[in-house]
mmCIF file of C-alpha atoms in Angstrom:
data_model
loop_
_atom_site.group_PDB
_atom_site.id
_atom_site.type_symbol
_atom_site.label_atom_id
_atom_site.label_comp_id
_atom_site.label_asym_id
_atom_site.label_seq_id
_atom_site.Cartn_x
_atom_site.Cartn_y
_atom_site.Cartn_z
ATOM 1 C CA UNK A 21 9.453 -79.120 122.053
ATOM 2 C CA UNK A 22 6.915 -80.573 124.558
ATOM 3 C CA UNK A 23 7.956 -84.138 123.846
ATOM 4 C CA UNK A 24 11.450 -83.247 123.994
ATOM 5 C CA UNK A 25 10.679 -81.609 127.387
ATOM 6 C CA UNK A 26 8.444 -84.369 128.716
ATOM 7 C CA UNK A 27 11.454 -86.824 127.875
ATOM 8 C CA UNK A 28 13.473 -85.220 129.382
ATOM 9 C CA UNK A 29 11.753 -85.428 132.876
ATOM 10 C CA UNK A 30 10.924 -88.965 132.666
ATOM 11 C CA UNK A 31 14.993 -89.715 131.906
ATOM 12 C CA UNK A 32 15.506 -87.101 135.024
ATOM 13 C CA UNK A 33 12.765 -89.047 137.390
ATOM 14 C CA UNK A 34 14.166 -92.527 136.455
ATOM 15 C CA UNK A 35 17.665 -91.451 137.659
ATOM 16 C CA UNK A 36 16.514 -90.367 140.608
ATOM 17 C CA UNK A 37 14.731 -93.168 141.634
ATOM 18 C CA UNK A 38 17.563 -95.637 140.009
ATOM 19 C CA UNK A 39 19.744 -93.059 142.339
ATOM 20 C CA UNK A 40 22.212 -92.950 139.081
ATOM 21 C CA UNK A 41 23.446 -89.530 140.554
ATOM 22 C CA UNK A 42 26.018 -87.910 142.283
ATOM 23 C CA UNK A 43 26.456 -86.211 145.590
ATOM 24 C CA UNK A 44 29.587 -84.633 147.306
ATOM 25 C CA UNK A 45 30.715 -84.812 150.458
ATOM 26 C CA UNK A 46 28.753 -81.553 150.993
ATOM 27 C CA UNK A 47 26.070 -82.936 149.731
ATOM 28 C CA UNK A 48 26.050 -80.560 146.612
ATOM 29 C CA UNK A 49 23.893 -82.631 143.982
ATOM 30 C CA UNK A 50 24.600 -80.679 140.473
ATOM 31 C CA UNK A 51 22.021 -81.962 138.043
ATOM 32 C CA UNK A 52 18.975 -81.334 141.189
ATOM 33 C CA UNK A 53 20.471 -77.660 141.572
ATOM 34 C CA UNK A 54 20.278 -77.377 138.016
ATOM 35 C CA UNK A 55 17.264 -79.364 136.459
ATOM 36 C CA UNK A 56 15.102 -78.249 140.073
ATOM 37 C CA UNK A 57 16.398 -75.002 141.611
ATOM 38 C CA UNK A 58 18.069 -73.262 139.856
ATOM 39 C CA UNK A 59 14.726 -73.813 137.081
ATOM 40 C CA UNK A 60 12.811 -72.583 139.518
ATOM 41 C CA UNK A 61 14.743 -69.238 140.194
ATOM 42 C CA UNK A 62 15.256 -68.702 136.512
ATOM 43 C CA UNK A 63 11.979 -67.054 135.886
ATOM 44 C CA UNK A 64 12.180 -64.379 138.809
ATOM 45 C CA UNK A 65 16.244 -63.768 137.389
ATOM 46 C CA UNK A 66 15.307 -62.927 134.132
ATOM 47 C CA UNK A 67 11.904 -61.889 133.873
ATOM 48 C CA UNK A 68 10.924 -60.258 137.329
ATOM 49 C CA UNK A 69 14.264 -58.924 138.373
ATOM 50 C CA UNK A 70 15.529 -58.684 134.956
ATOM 51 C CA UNK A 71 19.420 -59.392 136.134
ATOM 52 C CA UNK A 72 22.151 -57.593 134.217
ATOM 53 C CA UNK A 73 25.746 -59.036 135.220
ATOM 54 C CA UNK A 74 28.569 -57.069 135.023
ATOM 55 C CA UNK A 75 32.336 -58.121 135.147
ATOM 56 C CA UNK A 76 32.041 -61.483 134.648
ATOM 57 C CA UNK A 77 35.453 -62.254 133.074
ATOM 58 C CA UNK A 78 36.952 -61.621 136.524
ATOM 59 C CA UNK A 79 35.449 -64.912 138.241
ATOM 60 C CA UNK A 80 37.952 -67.859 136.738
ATOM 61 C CA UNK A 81 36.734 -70.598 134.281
ATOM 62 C CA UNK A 82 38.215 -73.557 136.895
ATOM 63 C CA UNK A 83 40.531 -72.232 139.603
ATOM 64 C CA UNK A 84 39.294 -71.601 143.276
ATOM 65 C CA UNK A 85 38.470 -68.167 143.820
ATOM 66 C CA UNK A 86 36.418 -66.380 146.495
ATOM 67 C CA UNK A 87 33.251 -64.029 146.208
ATOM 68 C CA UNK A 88 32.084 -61.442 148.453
ATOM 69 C CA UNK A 89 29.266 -59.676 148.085
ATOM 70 C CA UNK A 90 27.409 -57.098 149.985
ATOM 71 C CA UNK A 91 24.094 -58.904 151.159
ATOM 72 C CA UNK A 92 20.679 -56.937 151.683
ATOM 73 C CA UNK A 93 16.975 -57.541 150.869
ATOM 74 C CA UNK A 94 15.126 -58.874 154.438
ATOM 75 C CA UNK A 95 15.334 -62.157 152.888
ATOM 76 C CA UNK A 96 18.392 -63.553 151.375
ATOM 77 C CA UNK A 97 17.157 -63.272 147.847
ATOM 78 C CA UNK A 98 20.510 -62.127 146.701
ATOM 79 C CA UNK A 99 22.309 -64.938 147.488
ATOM 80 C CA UNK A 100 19.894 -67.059 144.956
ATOM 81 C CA UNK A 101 19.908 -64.101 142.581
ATOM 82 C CA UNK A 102 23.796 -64.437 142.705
ATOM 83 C CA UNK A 103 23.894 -68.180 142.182
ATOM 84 C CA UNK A 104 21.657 -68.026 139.072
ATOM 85 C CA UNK A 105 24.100 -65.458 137.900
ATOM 86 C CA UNK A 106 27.376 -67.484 137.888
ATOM 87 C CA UNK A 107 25.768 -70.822 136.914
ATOM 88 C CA UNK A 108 23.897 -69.583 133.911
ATOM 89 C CA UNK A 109 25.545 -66.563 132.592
ATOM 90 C CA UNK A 110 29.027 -67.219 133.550
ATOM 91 C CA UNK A 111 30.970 -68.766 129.799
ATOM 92 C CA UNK A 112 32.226 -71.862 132.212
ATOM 93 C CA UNK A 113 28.701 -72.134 134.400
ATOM 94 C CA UNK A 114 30.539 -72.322 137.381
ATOM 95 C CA UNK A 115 28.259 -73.211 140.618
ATOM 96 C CA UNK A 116 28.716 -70.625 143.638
ATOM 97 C CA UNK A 117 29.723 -72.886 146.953
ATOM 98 C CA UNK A 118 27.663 -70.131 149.358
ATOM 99 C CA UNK A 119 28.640 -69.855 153.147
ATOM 100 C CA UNK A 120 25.430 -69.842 154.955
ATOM 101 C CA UNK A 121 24.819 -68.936 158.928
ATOM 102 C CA UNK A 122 23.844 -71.549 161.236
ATOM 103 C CA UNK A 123 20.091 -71.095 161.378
ATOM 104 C CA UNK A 124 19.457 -72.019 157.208
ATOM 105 C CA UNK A 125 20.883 -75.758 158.503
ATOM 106 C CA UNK A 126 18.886 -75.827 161.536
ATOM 107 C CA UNK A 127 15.597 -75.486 159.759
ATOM 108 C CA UNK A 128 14.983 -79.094 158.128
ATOM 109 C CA UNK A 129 13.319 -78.280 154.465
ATOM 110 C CA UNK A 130 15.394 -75.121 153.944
ATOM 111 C CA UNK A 131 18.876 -76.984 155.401
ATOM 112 C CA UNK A 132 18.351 -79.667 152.918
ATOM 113 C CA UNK A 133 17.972 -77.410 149.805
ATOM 114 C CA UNK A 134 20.793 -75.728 150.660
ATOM 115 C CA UNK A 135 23.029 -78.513 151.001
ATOM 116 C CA UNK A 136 21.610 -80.186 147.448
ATOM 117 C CA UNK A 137 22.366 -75.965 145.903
ATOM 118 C CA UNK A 138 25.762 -77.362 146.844
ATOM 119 C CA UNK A 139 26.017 -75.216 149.733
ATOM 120 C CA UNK A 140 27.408 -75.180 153.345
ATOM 121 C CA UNK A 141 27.879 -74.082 157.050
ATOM 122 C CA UNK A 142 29.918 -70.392 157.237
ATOM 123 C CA UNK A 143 33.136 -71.894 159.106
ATOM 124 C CA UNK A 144 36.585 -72.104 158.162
ATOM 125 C CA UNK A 145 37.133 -75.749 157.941
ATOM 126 C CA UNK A 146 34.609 -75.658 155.229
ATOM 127 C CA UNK A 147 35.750 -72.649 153.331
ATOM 128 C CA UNK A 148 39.384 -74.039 153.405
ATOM 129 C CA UNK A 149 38.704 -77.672 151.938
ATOM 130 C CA UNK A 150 36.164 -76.192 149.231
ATOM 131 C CA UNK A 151 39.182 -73.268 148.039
ATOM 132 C CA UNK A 152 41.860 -75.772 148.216
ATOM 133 C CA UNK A 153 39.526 -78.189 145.910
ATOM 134 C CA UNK A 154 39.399 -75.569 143.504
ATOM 135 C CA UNK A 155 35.508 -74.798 144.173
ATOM 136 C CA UNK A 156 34.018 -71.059 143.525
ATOM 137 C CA UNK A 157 33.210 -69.994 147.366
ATOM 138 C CA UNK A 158 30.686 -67.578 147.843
ATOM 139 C CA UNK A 159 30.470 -65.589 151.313
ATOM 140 C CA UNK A 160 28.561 -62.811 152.615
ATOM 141 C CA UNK A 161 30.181 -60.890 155.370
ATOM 142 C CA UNK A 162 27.338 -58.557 157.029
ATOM 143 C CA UNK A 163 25.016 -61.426 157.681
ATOM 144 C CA UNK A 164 22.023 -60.573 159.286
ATOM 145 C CA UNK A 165 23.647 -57.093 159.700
ATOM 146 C CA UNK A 166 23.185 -56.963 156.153
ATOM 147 C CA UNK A 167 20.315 -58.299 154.890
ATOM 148 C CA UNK A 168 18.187 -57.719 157.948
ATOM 149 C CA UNK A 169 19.061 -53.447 157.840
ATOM 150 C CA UNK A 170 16.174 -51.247 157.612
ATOM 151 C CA UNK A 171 15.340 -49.517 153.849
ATOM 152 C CA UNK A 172 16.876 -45.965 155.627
ATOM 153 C CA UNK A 173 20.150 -47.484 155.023
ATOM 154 C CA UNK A 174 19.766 -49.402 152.063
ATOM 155 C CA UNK A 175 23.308 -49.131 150.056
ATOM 156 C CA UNK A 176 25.305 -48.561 153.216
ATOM 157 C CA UNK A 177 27.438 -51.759 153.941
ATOM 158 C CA UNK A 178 27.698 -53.166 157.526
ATOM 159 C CA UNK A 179 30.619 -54.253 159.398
ATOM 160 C CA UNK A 180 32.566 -57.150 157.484
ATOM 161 C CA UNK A 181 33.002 -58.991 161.106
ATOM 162 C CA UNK A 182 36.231 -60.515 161.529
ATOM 163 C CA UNK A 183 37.443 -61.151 158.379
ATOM 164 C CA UNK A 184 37.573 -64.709 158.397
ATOM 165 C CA UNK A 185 36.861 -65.168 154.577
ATOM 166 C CA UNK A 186 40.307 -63.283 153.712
ATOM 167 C CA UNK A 187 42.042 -65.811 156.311
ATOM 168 C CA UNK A 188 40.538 -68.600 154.096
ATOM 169 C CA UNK A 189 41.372 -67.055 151.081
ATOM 170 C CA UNK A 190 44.882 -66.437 152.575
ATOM 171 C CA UNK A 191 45.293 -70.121 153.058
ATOM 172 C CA UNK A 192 44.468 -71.366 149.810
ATOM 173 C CA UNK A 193 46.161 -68.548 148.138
ATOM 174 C CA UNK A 194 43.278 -67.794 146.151
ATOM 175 C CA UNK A 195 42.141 -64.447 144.417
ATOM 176 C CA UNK A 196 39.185 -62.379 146.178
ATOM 177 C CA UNK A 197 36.114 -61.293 144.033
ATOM 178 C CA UNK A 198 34.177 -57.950 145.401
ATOM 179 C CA UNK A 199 31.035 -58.447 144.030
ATOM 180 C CA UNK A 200 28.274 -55.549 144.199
ATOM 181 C CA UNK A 201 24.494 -55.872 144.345
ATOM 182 C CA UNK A 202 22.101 -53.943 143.349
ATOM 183 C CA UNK A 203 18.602 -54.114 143.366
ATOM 184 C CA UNK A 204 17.626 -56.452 146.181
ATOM 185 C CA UNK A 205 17.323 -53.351 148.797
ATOM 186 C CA UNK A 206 14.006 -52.489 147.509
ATOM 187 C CA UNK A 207 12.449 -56.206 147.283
ATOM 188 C CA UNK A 208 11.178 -56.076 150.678
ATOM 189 C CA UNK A 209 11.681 -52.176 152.470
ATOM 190 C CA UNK A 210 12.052 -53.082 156.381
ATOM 191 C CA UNK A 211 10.583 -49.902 157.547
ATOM 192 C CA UNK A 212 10.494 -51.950 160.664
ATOM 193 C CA UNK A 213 10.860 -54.991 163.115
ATOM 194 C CA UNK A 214 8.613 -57.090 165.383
ATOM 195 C CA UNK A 215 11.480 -58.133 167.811
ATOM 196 C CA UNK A 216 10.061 -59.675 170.366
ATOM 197 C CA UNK A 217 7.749 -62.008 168.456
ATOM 198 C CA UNK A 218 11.651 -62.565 166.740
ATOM 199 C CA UNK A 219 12.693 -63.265 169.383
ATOM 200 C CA UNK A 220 10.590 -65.573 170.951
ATOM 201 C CA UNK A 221 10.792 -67.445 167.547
ATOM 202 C CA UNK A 222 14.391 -67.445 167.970
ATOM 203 C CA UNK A 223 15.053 -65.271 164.865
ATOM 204 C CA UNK A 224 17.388 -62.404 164.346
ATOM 205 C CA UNK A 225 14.289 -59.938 163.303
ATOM 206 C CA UNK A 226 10.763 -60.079 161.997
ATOM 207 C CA UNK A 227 10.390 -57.523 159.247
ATOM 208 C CA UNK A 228 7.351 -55.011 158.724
ATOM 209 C CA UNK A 229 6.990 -53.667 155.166
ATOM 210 C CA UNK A 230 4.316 -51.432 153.754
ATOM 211 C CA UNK A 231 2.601 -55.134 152.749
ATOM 212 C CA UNK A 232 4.038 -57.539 155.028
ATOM 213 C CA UNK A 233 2.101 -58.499 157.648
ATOM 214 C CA UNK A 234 -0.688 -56.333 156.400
ATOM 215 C CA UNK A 235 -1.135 -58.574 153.009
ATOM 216 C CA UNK A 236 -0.652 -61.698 154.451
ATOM 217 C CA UNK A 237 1.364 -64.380 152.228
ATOM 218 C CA UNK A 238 0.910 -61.687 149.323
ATOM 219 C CA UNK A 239 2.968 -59.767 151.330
ATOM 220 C CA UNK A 240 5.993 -62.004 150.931
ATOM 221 C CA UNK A 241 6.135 -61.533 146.733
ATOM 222 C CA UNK A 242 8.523 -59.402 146.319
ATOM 223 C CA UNK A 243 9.047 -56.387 144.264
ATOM 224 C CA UNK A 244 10.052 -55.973 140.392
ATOM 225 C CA UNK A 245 13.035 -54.377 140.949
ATOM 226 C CA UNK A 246 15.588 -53.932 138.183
ATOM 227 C CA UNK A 247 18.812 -56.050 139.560
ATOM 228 C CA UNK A 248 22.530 -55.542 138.362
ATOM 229 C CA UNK A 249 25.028 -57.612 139.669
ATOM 230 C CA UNK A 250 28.970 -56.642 139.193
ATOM 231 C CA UNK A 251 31.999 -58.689 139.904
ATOM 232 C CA UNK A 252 35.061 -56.436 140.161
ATOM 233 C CA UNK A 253 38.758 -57.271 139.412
ATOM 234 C CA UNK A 254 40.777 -59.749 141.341
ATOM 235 C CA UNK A 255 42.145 -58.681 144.828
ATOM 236 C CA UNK A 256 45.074 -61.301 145.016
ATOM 237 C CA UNK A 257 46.239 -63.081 148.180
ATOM 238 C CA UNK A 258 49.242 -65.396 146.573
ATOM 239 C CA UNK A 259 51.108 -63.207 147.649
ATOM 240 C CA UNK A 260 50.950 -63.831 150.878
ATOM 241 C CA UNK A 261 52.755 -67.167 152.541
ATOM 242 C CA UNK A 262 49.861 -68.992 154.154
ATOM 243 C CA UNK A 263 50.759 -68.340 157.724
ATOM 244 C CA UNK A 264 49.805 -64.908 157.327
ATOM 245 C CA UNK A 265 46.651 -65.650 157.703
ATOM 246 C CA UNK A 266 47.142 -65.106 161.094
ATOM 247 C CA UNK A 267 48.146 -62.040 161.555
ATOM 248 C CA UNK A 268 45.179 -60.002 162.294
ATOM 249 C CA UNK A 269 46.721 -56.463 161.394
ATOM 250 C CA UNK A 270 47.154 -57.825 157.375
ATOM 251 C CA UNK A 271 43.131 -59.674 157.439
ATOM 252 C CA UNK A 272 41.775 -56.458 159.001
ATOM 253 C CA UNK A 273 43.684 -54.604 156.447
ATOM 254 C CA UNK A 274 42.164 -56.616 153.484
ATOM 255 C CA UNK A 275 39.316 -57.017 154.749
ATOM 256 C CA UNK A 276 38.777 -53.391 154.432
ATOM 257 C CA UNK A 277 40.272 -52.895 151.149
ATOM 258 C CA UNK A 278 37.710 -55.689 150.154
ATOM 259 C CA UNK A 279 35.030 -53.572 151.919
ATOM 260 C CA UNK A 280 35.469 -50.313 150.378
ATOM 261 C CA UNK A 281 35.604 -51.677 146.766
ATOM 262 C CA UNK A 282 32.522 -53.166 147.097
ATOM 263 C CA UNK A 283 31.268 -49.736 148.293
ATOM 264 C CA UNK A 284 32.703 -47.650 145.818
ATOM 265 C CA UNK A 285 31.022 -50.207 143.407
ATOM 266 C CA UNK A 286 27.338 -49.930 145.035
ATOM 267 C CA UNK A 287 27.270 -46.183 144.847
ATOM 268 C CA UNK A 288 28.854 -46.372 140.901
ATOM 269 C CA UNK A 289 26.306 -49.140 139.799
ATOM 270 C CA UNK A 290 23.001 -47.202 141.753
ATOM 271 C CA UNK A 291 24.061 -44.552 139.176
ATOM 272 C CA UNK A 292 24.217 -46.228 136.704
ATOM 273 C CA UNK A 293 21.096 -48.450 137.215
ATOM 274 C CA UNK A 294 18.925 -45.474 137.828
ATOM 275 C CA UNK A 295 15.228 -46.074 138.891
ATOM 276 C CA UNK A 296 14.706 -49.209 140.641
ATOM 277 C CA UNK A 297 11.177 -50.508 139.407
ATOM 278 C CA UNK A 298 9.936 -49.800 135.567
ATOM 279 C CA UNK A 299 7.349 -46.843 134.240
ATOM 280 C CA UNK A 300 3.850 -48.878 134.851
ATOM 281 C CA UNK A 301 4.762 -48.699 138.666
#
């Protein structure tokens, strides 16, 4: 097993240095997100968190589709949780195209990574062309709302902004997938916020949690929670002609329909996940 391993990282180095790879024109390099990342995520998916996926016959095998999630955790562990998820445990391994704010692609180590995971700036331009292309489009509509909300109102979904992922998904006629998360609140509990060190570091908070700052870089491992993650049934949009993608009274509309599924969803799976960390804790 060790040689078989070893062989296979020398055959994985020599293509990368013979560059005998491919890259998008995202820059979305598949066999990197899967022999590199997505390796290195594997262990905290299945062992740490111990993910349990729900609903996965609702995401397509090869058509475009688009998946919202509710996003939470004071870092955006969920949305690496999530890709894991789709590429490994979904039959067709489908990789997750994720919509990421502008500050992952201004910093230069994490903006890279993101664009080799295969994913890309939060704007529509980019949402439309990956749909159309048939891609699997991830988005998460709080944003910093979200994932930066203190542990008091963990569960509680944010405002959905201006629901430009059901314009997209409009456009390219392509079904919308409410996915629910749960597990990442309790990672990291913001009990509260350094804002303005945040802000002088031009960051939307600075999270204090009962061992961040106090433990130092301990203080950033996060915490065994039990994860579930559900993908619920297909709200469908080819109905629509494409120009009604402008009309903002039918977006907000969906956009809330969207929202309170994924809702419903959080409160049914907490249930039904019970206790969020195991007995020895």
């Amino acid at each position: 097993m060790i040689g078989i391993d070893v062989a296979e990282a020398l055959a994985f180095l020599r293509r990368r240095l013979a560059g005998e790879y491919e890259v998008d024109e995202f820059g979305f390099d598949p066999e990197f997100n899967d022999k590199v990342i997505l390796e290195l995520l594997r262990p905290l998916y299945r062992h740490w968190f111990r993910v349990e996926t729900l609903g996965l016959e609702n995401v397509p095998d090869e058509s475009g589709a688009l998946v919202v999630a509710n996003h939470s955790g004071t870092l955006p562990v969920d949305a690496l949780m999530l890709q894991v998820a789709l590429h490994d445990d979904h039959p067709a391994h489908r990789p997750i195209r994720l919509l990421g704010a502008h500050l992952v692609y201004q910093l230069p180590v994490l903006g890279h990574l993101s664009r080799k995971s295969g994913h890309t700036l939060a704007c529509p331009e980019d949402a439309d062309r990956l749909l159309r292309k048939g891609e699997l489009v991830g988005v998460f509509p709080e944003g910093f709302k979200g994932v930066g909300k203190p542990f008091s109102e963990r569960y509680r979904l944010q405002r959905f902004g201006r629901g430009g992922f059901v314009a997209s998904a409009i456009r390219a006629g392509v079904p919308i997938i409410p996915c629910a998360i749960v597990g990442a609140e309790e990672i990291y509990p913001k009990i509260g916020d350094l804002r303005p060190l945040a802000r002088l570091l031009g960051l939307p908070y600075l999270p204090i949690t009962p061992f961040f700052p106090w433990l130092g870089p301990f203080g950033l491992i996060p915490l065994p929670s039990k994860w579930m993650i559900e993908f619920g049934e297909p709200v469908r949009t080819d109905e629509f002609d494409p120009e009604e993608a402008d009309d903002p009274m039918l977006v907000f509309n969906l956009t809330d329909q969207v929202r309170e599924i994924i809702q419903h969803r959080l409160n049914a799976l907490r249930l039904r996940r019970g206790h969020a960390f195991p007995p020895f804790l």
